[in-house]
């Protein structure tokens, strides 16, 4: 745990008592503050009381006596579509509003650092897609290379649940737009912007607000090095702005998946399955990604470029990075290779909850026996039609099955209903060289409580098959 600094002896409001909220309350208490906790959910209130925290309804004026700061959980809206009533109350009471990420950066550096031989560093990863894989990949490479490294944020442990920094330690954080938007303190040493696609637009008041929330990690954080995905216009804009305002050393590394990057700056890009690093107009390294089973498809090649650039910035040699890229096994539910049976590959991409993510999965493979369906999103799978020629057959589950069957436009399909039946039917049809791919293009909530539970059901069904 990282004790929060700067609030000793003061009462601090904590809004939202899920994983990050309770970790925040514990870290505040460890730093000598008095957390005053609130959650609209009574079960969450009870969990806080069990841990001995004071619980008070912060929508009531009477409970704000002595509270000058409110720490809110990331999922609670503070501006759009409307501020949560407790956040609005904090403003009315003259309190500042922050989140756990702001507290982390406020508290991470301590006087003990003066005795360290190598200062600790923080690498932060943000963007619309690939954050979790990139964060886990950087952590894997550094750990396998013998570095002292820990990982958290939007993946694994909450930021305040991490260990206090040790000599030379590297902390890798995945940060969502919800986390970067509100944090009053941001100070990454290396910051990564992966990409941008429409998401959470109601929460950010449109695409401009969404991009502004992501870009705060760079514009407010002032990292020593920025690694910027430039496959979208927003990334190209951000890279140009950072190059213009930071003119010492090589502050920006541009990354891309699918095209060669021009110019004399530092760049890392992947084309036709090969990663290339260029500096000062010349190629300095090349890596063949094509047979790295934990990193299938162009989207994972972008993740590899980002992780490679971060590890090079830390000082790892290209061949060291290559070795540990090859040993990466992938994250659960994200193009995760589960098994090979009868020459057919079984891949779990339950995290593909929309057409954008499903398209990336479809593009990563050929001869696909596609398990899709669930709780449909607007437009269904019509946007995926250009990828239908990669399919051998679709096996449709959940509420969306009938709608998807109509949108397949003559391509072969079977309505299976359940995951177990879909896996069984796909396995019965599969031939050597086929890929049985779960990429639902749907939310899970018609049949499962989360995409993780849906992916677990796929894995269980695959494991129950006879070899």
Short mmCIF file of C-alpha atoms in Angstrom, two decimals:
data_model
loop_
_atom_site.label_atom_id
_atom_site.label_comp_id
_atom_site.label_asym_id
_atom_site.label_seq_id
_atom_site.Cartn_x
_atom_site.Cartn_y
_atom_site.Cartn_z
CA UNK A 1 0.00 0.00 0.00
CA UNK A 2 1.12 3.57 -0.72
CA UNK A 3 0.18 5.81 2.23
CA UNK A 4 -1.34 9.07 1.02
CA UNK A 5 0.73 12.10 1.89
CA UNK A 6 -0.47 15.63 2.61
CA UNK A 7 -3.71 14.96 4.49
CA UNK A 8 -2.47 13.90 7.92
CA UNK A 9 -5.02 14.85 10.57
CA UNK A 10 -7.59 15.98 7.98
CA UNK A 11 -10.94 14.49 7.04
CA UNK A 12 -11.16 13.44 3.38
CA UNK A 13 -14.35 12.39 1.62
CA UNK A 14 -14.31 9.14 -0.38
CA UNK A 15 -17.09 8.61 -2.91
CA UNK A 16 -17.53 5.09 -4.32
CA UNK A 17 -16.51 2.07 -2.27
CA UNK A 18 -15.60 -0.52 -4.87
CA UNK A 19 -12.09 -1.90 -5.35
CA UNK A 20 -10.39 1.46 -5.89
CA UNK A 21 -12.54 3.31 -3.34
CA UNK A 22 -11.77 0.99 -0.45
CA UNK A 23 -8.08 0.93 -1.41
CA UNK A 24 -8.16 4.74 -1.35
CA UNK A 25 -9.74 4.79 2.10
CA UNK A 26 -7.08 2.40 3.40
CA UNK A 27 -4.25 4.44 1.90
CA UNK A 28 -5.65 7.68 3.33
CA UNK A 29 -5.91 6.11 6.78
CA UNK A 30 -2.36 4.75 6.48
CA UNK A 31 -1.17 8.29 5.81
CA UNK A 32 -2.91 9.67 8.89
CA UNK A 33 -6.05 11.07 7.25
CA UNK A 34 -9.62 10.37 8.38
CA UNK A 35 -11.64 8.93 5.47
CA UNK A 36 -15.34 9.81 5.43
CA UNK A 37 -16.86 7.26 3.07
CA UNK A 38 -20.03 7.14 1.01
CA UNK A 39 -21.55 4.95 -1.67
CA UNK A 40 -25.12 4.91 -2.94
CA UNK A 41 -25.09 1.10 -2.58
CA UNK A 42 -25.89 -0.16 0.93
CA UNK A 43 -23.82 -3.33 0.55
CA UNK A 44 -20.78 -1.19 -0.28
CA UNK A 45 -21.47 0.95 2.79
CA UNK A 46 -21.56 -2.19 4.93
CA UNK A 47 -18.22 -3.38 3.55
CA UNK A 48 -16.64 -0.07 4.55
CA UNK A 49 -18.14 -0.26 8.04
CA UNK A 50 -16.76 -3.78 8.49
CA UNK A 51 -13.28 -2.33 7.87
CA UNK A 52 -13.90 0.29 10.54
CA UNK A 53 -14.35 3.31 8.26
CA UNK A 54 -16.72 6.16 9.06
CA UNK A 55 -19.66 6.09 6.63
CA UNK A 56 -21.69 9.29 6.19
CA UNK A 57 -24.12 10.49 3.51
CA UNK A 58 -22.04 13.12 1.71
CA UNK A 59 -25.07 14.50 -0.09
CA UNK A 60 -26.02 16.10 3.25
CA UNK A 61 -24.48 19.45 4.25
CA UNK A 62 -24.13 18.39 7.88
CA UNK A 63 -21.56 15.70 7.01
CA UNK A 64 -19.11 18.09 5.34
CA UNK A 65 -17.74 19.65 8.49
CA UNK A 66 -13.93 19.76 8.16
CA UNK A 67 -13.82 18.04 4.75
CA UNK A 68 -11.81 20.00 2.18
CA UNK A 69 -11.23 17.29 -0.41
CA UNK A 70 -13.36 14.60 -2.05
CA UNK A 71 -11.75 11.55 -3.71
CA UNK A 72 -14.10 9.97 -6.23
CA UNK A 73 -13.96 6.58 -7.94
CA UNK A 74 -13.29 6.65 -11.71
CA UNK A 75 -16.67 5.32 -12.79
CA UNK A 76 -18.64 8.15 -11.17
CA UNK A 77 -19.43 11.03 -13.56
CA UNK A 78 -18.29 14.45 -12.45
CA UNK A 79 -19.26 16.54 -15.48
CA UNK A 80 -21.13 14.71 -18.26
CA UNK A 81 -23.84 13.60 -18.70
CA UNK A 82 -24.40 15.21 -15.27
CA UNK A 83 -22.29 15.51 -12.11
CA UNK A 84 -23.03 13.04 -9.36
CA UNK A 85 -24.91 14.89 -6.57
CA UNK A 86 -22.09 14.37 -4.08
CA UNK A 87 -19.54 15.85 -6.50
CA UNK A 88 -21.83 18.82 -7.09
CA UNK A 89 -22.11 19.15 -3.31
CA UNK A 90 -18.30 19.12 -2.96
CA UNK A 91 -18.06 22.07 -5.35
CA UNK A 92 -20.77 23.93 -3.44
CA UNK A 93 -18.90 23.31 -0.17
CA UNK A 94 -15.64 24.64 -1.65
CA UNK A 95 -13.87 21.27 -1.61
CA UNK A 96 -11.44 20.07 -4.29
CA UNK A 97 -12.25 16.87 -6.19
CA UNK A 98 -9.52 14.37 -7.04
CA UNK A 99 -9.13 10.63 -7.64
CA UNK A 100 -6.80 7.83 -6.61
CA UNK A 101 -4.43 8.46 -9.53
CA UNK A 102 -3.95 12.04 -8.38
CA UNK A 103 -3.24 10.81 -4.85
CA UNK A 104 -0.77 8.23 -6.21
CA UNK A 105 1.36 10.81 -7.99
CA UNK A 106 1.10 13.14 -5.01
CA UNK A 107 2.33 10.40 -2.66
CA UNK A 108 4.63 8.13 -4.66
CA UNK A 109 7.83 10.15 -4.32
CA UNK A 110 9.14 10.23 -0.75
CA UNK A 111 12.24 11.58 1.07
CA UNK A 112 13.60 8.00 1.06
CA UNK A 113 14.31 8.42 -2.66
CA UNK A 114 17.32 10.58 -1.74
CA UNK A 115 19.08 7.38 -0.69
CA UNK A 116 18.33 5.42 -3.85
CA UNK A 117 21.04 4.70 -6.39
CA UNK A 118 18.49 4.68 -9.25
CA UNK A 119 15.32 6.73 -9.06
CA UNK A 120 12.06 4.78 -9.51
CA UNK A 121 10.16 5.41 -12.73
CA UNK A 122 6.51 5.27 -13.75
CA UNK A 123 5.29 4.18 -17.19
CA UNK A 124 1.66 5.02 -17.97
CA UNK A 125 -0.41 3.58 -20.83
CA UNK A 126 -3.63 5.12 -22.15
CA UNK A 127 -5.71 4.97 -25.33
CA UNK A 128 -8.93 3.36 -26.55
CA UNK A 129 -7.72 -0.16 -27.38
CA UNK A 130 -4.75 -2.29 -26.38
CA UNK A 131 -4.02 -0.63 -23.03
CA UNK A 132 -4.23 -3.79 -20.96
CA UNK A 133 -2.19 -5.93 -23.33
CA UNK A 134 0.48 -3.23 -23.70
CA UNK A 135 0.70 -2.71 -19.94
CA UNK A 136 0.97 -6.45 -19.28
CA UNK A 137 3.47 -6.85 -22.12
CA UNK A 138 5.78 -4.13 -20.77
CA UNK A 139 5.56 -5.69 -17.32
CA UNK A 140 6.35 -9.14 -18.75
CA UNK A 141 9.38 -7.95 -20.73
CA UNK A 142 10.87 -5.98 -17.82
CA UNK A 143 10.22 -8.78 -15.35
CA UNK A 144 11.78 -11.40 -17.62
CA UNK A 145 14.76 -9.06 -18.14
CA UNK A 146 15.35 -9.07 -14.39
CA UNK A 147 14.04 -5.60 -13.59
CA UNK A 148 12.18 -4.79 -10.38
CA UNK A 149 8.72 -4.00 -11.75
CA UNK A 150 5.10 -3.86 -10.60
CA UNK A 151 1.85 -3.32 -12.50
CA UNK A 152 -1.51 -1.80 -11.64
CA UNK A 153 -4.09 0.90 -12.28
CA UNK A 154 -6.93 -0.19 -14.53
CA UNK A 155 -5.43 -3.69 -14.60
CA UNK A 156 -4.62 -5.82 -11.58
CA UNK A 157 -4.06 -3.83 -8.40
CA UNK A 158 -5.38 -0.32 -7.78
CA UNK A 159 -2.71 2.38 -7.87
CA UNK A 160 -2.76 2.94 -4.12
CA UNK A 161 -2.69 -0.81 -3.49
CA UNK A 162 0.77 -1.05 -5.07
CA UNK A 163 3.98 -1.29 -3.07
CA UNK A 164 5.90 1.87 -2.13
CA UNK A 165 8.74 2.51 -4.55
CA UNK A 166 12.05 0.73 -4.06
CA UNK A 167 15.49 1.56 -5.47
CA UNK A 168 15.31 1.42 -9.28
CA UNK A 169 11.80 0.00 -9.38
CA UNK A 170 9.57 0.54 -12.43
CA UNK A 171 5.80 0.85 -12.03
CA UNK A 172 3.63 0.26 -15.10
CA UNK A 173 0.11 1.69 -14.97
CA UNK A 174 -2.85 1.28 -17.29
CA UNK A 175 -4.94 4.46 -17.07
CA UNK A 176 -8.40 4.99 -18.52
CA UNK A 177 -9.84 8.32 -19.62
CA UNK A 178 -11.93 8.30 -16.43
CA UNK A 179 -8.70 8.22 -14.41
CA UNK A 180 -6.66 10.76 -16.37
CA UNK A 181 -9.49 13.27 -16.75
CA UNK A 182 -9.82 14.20 -13.09
CA UNK A 183 -6.41 13.48 -11.52
CA UNK A 184 -5.05 16.73 -10.06
CA UNK A 185 -1.48 15.40 -10.19
CA UNK A 186 0.00 13.52 -13.15
CA UNK A 187 3.75 12.90 -13.39
CA UNK A 188 4.67 9.87 -15.53
CA UNK A 189 8.26 9.41 -16.60
CA UNK A 190 7.14 7.65 -19.80
CA UNK A 191 3.62 8.02 -21.17
CA UNK A 192 2.06 6.00 -23.99
CA UNK A 193 -0.91 7.01 -26.17
CA UNK A 194 -2.04 3.94 -28.10
CA UNK A 195 -4.91 5.06 -30.33
CA UNK A 196 -8.33 6.70 -30.27
CA UNK A 197 -11.73 5.40 -31.35
CA UNK A 198 -15.19 6.55 -30.22
CA UNK A 199 -15.93 5.39 -26.68
CA UNK A 200 -17.46 6.76 -23.47
CA UNK A 201 -18.70 9.78 -25.45
CA UNK A 202 -21.62 10.49 -23.13
CA UNK A 203 -19.21 10.61 -20.17
CA UNK A 204 -16.87 13.07 -21.91
CA UNK A 205 -19.38 15.24 -23.76
CA UNK A 206 -18.28 14.02 -27.21
CA UNK A 207 -15.08 12.97 -28.99
CA UNK A 208 -13.26 16.21 -28.22
CA UNK A 209 -13.77 15.74 -24.49
CA UNK A 210 -12.70 12.12 -24.74
CA UNK A 211 -9.45 13.06 -26.50
CA UNK A 212 -8.84 15.90 -24.04
CA UNK A 213 -9.18 13.45 -21.13
CA UNK A 214 -6.60 11.12 -22.68
CA UNK A 215 -4.19 13.88 -23.68
CA UNK A 216 -4.03 15.29 -20.12
CA UNK A 217 -1.55 12.53 -19.32
CA UNK A 218 0.84 14.33 -21.68
CA UNK A 219 -0.15 18.00 -21.53
CA UNK A 220 -0.56 18.08 -17.73
CA UNK A 221 1.78 15.19 -16.94
CA UNK A 222 4.86 16.45 -18.79
CA UNK A 223 6.53 13.04 -19.25
CA UNK A 224 10.22 12.85 -20.10
CA UNK A 225 9.32 10.62 -23.04
CA UNK A 226 6.03 10.30 -24.91
CA UNK A 227 5.26 7.26 -27.07
CA UNK A 228 2.45 8.20 -29.44
CA UNK A 229 0.40 6.03 -31.78
CA UNK A 230 -0.06 8.06 -34.96
CA UNK A 231 -2.49 5.90 -36.93
CA UNK A 232 -5.31 8.36 -36.11
CA UNK A 233 -5.35 12.11 -36.58
CA UNK A 234 -5.50 12.74 -32.83
CA UNK A 235 -2.22 10.90 -32.30
CA UNK A 236 -0.52 12.81 -35.12
CA UNK A 237 -1.74 16.08 -33.60
CA UNK A 238 -0.53 15.11 -30.12
CA UNK A 239 2.90 14.01 -31.38
CA UNK A 240 3.33 17.29 -33.25
CA UNK A 241 2.34 19.32 -30.19
CA UNK A 242 4.77 17.48 -27.95
CA UNK A 243 7.60 17.79 -30.46
CA UNK A 244 7.00 21.51 -30.67
CA UNK A 245 6.97 22.14 -26.93
CA UNK A 246 9.73 19.72 -25.88
CA UNK A 247 12.94 20.40 -27.76
CA UNK A 248 15.61 18.54 -25.82
CA UNK A 249 16.75 14.99 -26.56
CA UNK A 250 14.20 12.70 -28.20
CA UNK A 251 11.01 13.35 -26.24
CA UNK A 252 8.61 11.67 -28.71
CA UNK A 253 8.65 8.18 -30.19
CA UNK A 254 6.01 7.71 -32.87
CA UNK A 255 4.54 4.24 -33.32
CA UNK A 256 2.34 2.74 -36.03
CA UNK A 257 0.92 -0.56 -37.16
CA UNK A 258 0.64 -0.91 -40.92
CA UNK A 259 2.75 1.89 -42.37
CA UNK A 260 6.33 3.04 -42.50
CA UNK A 261 6.93 6.29 -40.63
CA UNK A 262 8.91 9.02 -42.37
CA UNK A 263 11.28 11.55 -40.83
CA UNK A 264 14.47 11.71 -38.83
CA UNK A 265 12.92 11.34 -35.39
CA UNK A 266 12.65 8.18 -33.29
CA UNK A 267 9.95 5.82 -34.58
CA UNK A 268 8.85 2.20 -34.17
CA UNK A 269 6.41 0.66 -36.63
CA UNK A 270 5.17 -2.73 -37.78
CA UNK A 271 4.51 -3.70 -41.40
CA UNK A 272 3.72 -7.14 -42.82
CA UNK A 273 4.57 -8.77 -39.51
CA UNK A 274 7.95 -7.09 -38.95
CA UNK A 275 8.70 -4.49 -36.28
CA UNK A 276 11.30 -1.87 -37.20
CA UNK A 277 13.00 0.78 -35.08
CA UNK A 278 14.33 3.88 -36.84
CA UNK A 279 16.41 6.71 -35.37
CA UNK A 280 17.89 9.69 -37.14
CA UNK A 281 16.88 8.39 -40.56
CA UNK A 282 18.35 4.88 -40.26
CA UNK A 283 17.03 1.52 -39.17
CA UNK A 284 18.63 0.27 -35.96
CA UNK A 285 16.61 -2.92 -35.28
CA UNK A 286 14.10 -5.32 -36.83
CA UNK A 287 12.00 -8.08 -35.22
CA UNK A 288 9.89 -10.77 -36.89
CA UNK A 289 6.53 -10.85 -35.06
CA UNK A 290 4.77 -13.31 -37.35
CA UNK A 291 5.26 -16.45 -35.28
CA UNK A 292 4.72 -14.88 -31.85
CA UNK A 293 1.55 -16.72 -30.82
CA UNK A 294 0.80 -14.39 -27.92
CA UNK A 295 0.66 -11.39 -30.28
CA UNK A 296 -1.56 -12.28 -33.26
CA UNK A 297 -2.82 -9.62 -35.67
CA UNK A 298 -2.05 -6.03 -36.55
CA UNK A 299 -3.61 -4.66 -33.36
CA UNK A 300 -1.22 -6.74 -31.26
CA UNK A 301 1.65 -5.61 -33.45
CA UNK A 302 0.81 -2.04 -32.43
CA UNK A 303 0.89 -3.19 -28.80
CA UNK A 304 4.30 -4.75 -29.46
CA UNK A 305 5.57 -1.48 -30.95
CA UNK A 306 4.47 0.48 -27.88
CA UNK A 307 5.98 -2.02 -25.45
CA UNK A 308 9.20 -2.19 -27.46
CA UNK A 309 9.51 1.62 -27.44
CA UNK A 310 8.92 1.78 -23.69
CA UNK A 311 11.51 -0.90 -22.95
CA UNK A 312 14.05 0.71 -25.27
CA UNK A 313 13.46 3.96 -23.38
CA UNK A 314 14.30 2.13 -20.16
CA UNK A 315 17.57 0.97 -21.75
CA UNK A 316 16.89 -2.63 -22.83
CA UNK A 317 18.70 -3.85 -25.95
CA UNK A 318 16.59 -4.81 -29.00
CA UNK A 319 17.46 -8.52 -28.79
CA UNK A 320 16.52 -8.66 -25.12
CA UNK A 321 13.14 -7.14 -25.94
CA UNK A 322 12.68 -9.54 -28.86
CA UNK A 323 13.36 -12.59 -26.69
CA UNK A 324 10.74 -11.61 -24.15
CA UNK A 325 8.17 -10.49 -26.73
CA UNK A 326 8.33 -14.04 -28.06
CA UNK A 327 7.67 -15.56 -24.62
CA UNK A 328 4.58 -13.46 -23.90
CA UNK A 329 1.51 -15.68 -23.51
CA UNK A 330 -1.22 -13.05 -23.85
CA UNK A 331 -3.92 -11.80 -21.50
CA UNK A 332 -7.03 -13.82 -20.72
CA UNK A 333 -9.99 -13.06 -23.00
CA UNK A 334 -7.92 -10.99 -25.48
CA UNK A 335 -7.04 -13.11 -28.53
CA UNK A 336 -5.97 -15.74 -26.01
CA UNK A 337 -4.97 -19.04 -27.59
CA UNK A 338 -6.64 -21.75 -25.52
CA UNK A 339 -5.81 -24.98 -27.29
CA UNK A 340 -5.02 -26.71 -30.53
CA UNK A 341 -7.15 -29.77 -31.18
CA UNK A 342 -7.16 -31.80 -34.36
CA UNK A 343 -5.09 -29.14 -36.06
CA UNK A 344 -7.66 -26.41 -35.28
CA UNK A 345 -6.80 -23.44 -33.05
CA UNK A 346 -9.23 -22.25 -30.33
CA UNK A 347 -9.01 -18.55 -29.49
CA UNK A 348 -10.82 -16.65 -26.71
CA UNK A 349 -11.42 -12.96 -27.47
CA UNK A 350 -14.44 -12.47 -25.21
CA UNK A 351 -13.22 -8.90 -24.60
CA UNK A 352 -14.31 -8.11 -28.20
CA UNK A 353 -17.57 -6.58 -26.99
CA UNK A 354 -18.06 -4.28 -30.01
CA UNK A 355 -17.55 -4.43 -33.77
CA UNK A 356 -14.31 -2.44 -33.57
CA UNK A 357 -12.68 -5.06 -31.36
CA UNK A 358 -14.27 -7.98 -33.21
CA UNK A 359 -12.91 -6.66 -36.50
CA UNK A 360 -9.35 -6.70 -35.11
CA UNK A 361 -9.82 -10.31 -34.03
CA UNK A 362 -11.24 -11.34 -37.42
CA UNK A 363 -8.33 -9.66 -39.19
CA UNK A 364 -5.84 -11.60 -37.07
CA UNK A 365 -6.88 -15.01 -38.44
CA UNK A 366 -8.14 -16.88 -41.51
CA UNK A 367 -10.44 -19.90 -41.95
CA UNK A 368 -12.50 -18.73 -39.00
CA UNK A 369 -15.33 -20.57 -37.32
CA UNK A 370 -16.78 -17.55 -35.57
CA UNK A 371 -18.72 -17.69 -32.31
CA UNK A 372 -20.60 -14.39 -32.03
CA UNK A 373 -23.63 -12.93 -30.30
CA UNK A 374 -24.90 -11.81 -26.95
CA UNK A 375 -26.48 -8.47 -26.08
CA UNK A 376 -26.26 -6.59 -29.37
CA UNK A 377 -25.07 -3.03 -29.78
CA UNK A 378 -26.39 -0.49 -32.29
CA UNK A 379 -25.87 -1.63 -35.86
CA UNK A 380 -25.20 -5.25 -34.98
CA UNK A 381 -22.44 -6.75 -37.14
CA UNK A 382 -23.22 -4.93 -40.39
CA UNK A 383 -19.93 -3.01 -40.18
CA UNK A 384 -18.02 -6.32 -40.23
CA UNK A 385 -19.27 -7.39 -43.66
CA UNK A 386 -15.88 -6.72 -45.37
CA UNK A 387 -14.39 -9.43 -43.13
CA UNK A 388 -17.04 -12.10 -43.75
CA UNK A 389 -14.97 -13.71 -46.49
CA UNK A 390 -12.54 -14.79 -43.73
CA UNK A 391 -15.28 -16.99 -42.25
CA UNK A 392 -15.87 -20.68 -42.75
CA UNK A 393 -19.07 -20.44 -40.72
CA UNK A 394 -20.66 -18.45 -37.87
CA UNK A 395 -22.11 -20.02 -34.72
CA UNK A 396 -24.53 -17.57 -33.11
CA UNK A 397 -25.44 -17.32 -29.44
CA UNK A 398 -27.53 -15.16 -27.15
CA UNK A 399 -30.15 -12.50 -27.79
CA UNK A 400 -28.46 -11.24 -30.97
CA UNK A 401 -28.49 -14.58 -32.79
CA UNK A 402 -31.51 -13.92 -35.05
CA UNK A 403 -30.39 -10.36 -35.87
CA UNK A 404 -26.84 -11.49 -36.70
CA UNK A 405 -28.16 -14.33 -38.86
CA UNK A 406 -29.95 -11.79 -41.07
CA UNK A 407 -26.88 -9.54 -41.26
CA UNK A 408 -24.56 -12.35 -42.39
CA UNK A 409 -26.01 -11.82 -45.86
CA UNK A 410 -25.86 -15.40 -47.11
CA UNK A 411 -22.68 -16.53 -45.35
CA UNK A 412 -23.11 -19.91 -43.60
CA UNK A 413 -24.31 -19.82 -40.01
CA UNK A 414 -25.92 -21.90 -37.33
CA UNK A 415 -28.02 -20.59 -34.44
CA UNK A 416 -26.71 -22.39 -31.37
CA UNK A 417 -28.11 -20.39 -28.47
CA UNK A 418 -25.58 -21.38 -25.81
CA UNK A 419 -21.81 -21.24 -25.65
CA UNK A 420 -21.54 -24.95 -24.99
CA UNK A 421 -23.55 -25.83 -28.08
CA UNK A 422 -21.64 -23.31 -30.23
CA UNK A 423 -18.26 -24.74 -29.21
CA UNK A 424 -19.48 -28.30 -29.74
CA UNK A 425 -20.87 -27.55 -33.21
CA UNK A 426 -17.79 -25.55 -34.28
CA UNK A 427 -15.51 -28.35 -33.05
CA UNK A 428 -17.53 -30.94 -34.98
CA UNK A 429 -17.13 -28.92 -38.18
CA UNK A 430 -13.52 -27.78 -37.66
CA UNK A 431 -10.73 -29.03 -39.92
CA UNK A 432 -6.97 -28.72 -39.63
CA UNK A 433 -5.97 -25.09 -40.22
CA UNK A 434 -9.27 -23.66 -38.99
CA UNK A 435 -9.57 -21.19 -36.10
CA UNK A 436 -12.51 -21.44 -33.71
CA UNK A 437 -12.75 -17.82 -32.57
CA UNK A 438 -14.92 -16.36 -29.83
CA UNK A 439 -15.21 -12.67 -30.74
CA UNK A 440 -18.81 -11.87 -29.79
CA UNK A 441 -19.15 -8.23 -30.99
CA UNK A 442 -21.66 -7.95 -28.15
CA UNK A 443 -22.00 -7.26 -24.47
CA UNK A 444 -22.33 -10.39 -22.33
CA UNK A 445 -25.17 -9.42 -20.03
CA UNK A 446 -27.93 -11.48 -21.66
CA UNK A 447 -26.23 -14.69 -20.50
CA UNK A 448 -23.20 -13.74 -18.36
CA UNK A 449 -22.39 -11.16 -15.70
CA UNK A 450 -19.19 -10.09 -17.47
CA UNK A 451 -17.09 -10.72 -20.55
CA UNK A 452 -14.70 -12.62 -18.26
CA UNK A 453 -17.43 -15.09 -17.26
CA UNK A 454 -18.34 -15.53 -20.92
CA UNK A 455 -14.70 -16.21 -21.80
CA UNK A 456 -14.41 -18.66 -18.92
CA UNK A 457 -17.43 -20.54 -20.29
CA UNK A 458 -15.73 -20.75 -23.70
CA UNK A 459 -12.52 -22.04 -22.15
CA UNK A 460 -14.43 -24.64 -20.11
CA UNK A 461 -16.30 -25.81 -23.21
CA UNK A 462 -13.08 -26.09 -25.21
CA UNK A 463 -11.32 -27.98 -22.42
CA UNK A 464 -14.20 -30.45 -22.26
CA UNK A 465 -13.72 -31.44 -25.92
CA UNK A 466 -11.99 -34.68 -26.75
CA UNK A 467 -8.61 -34.24 -28.43
#
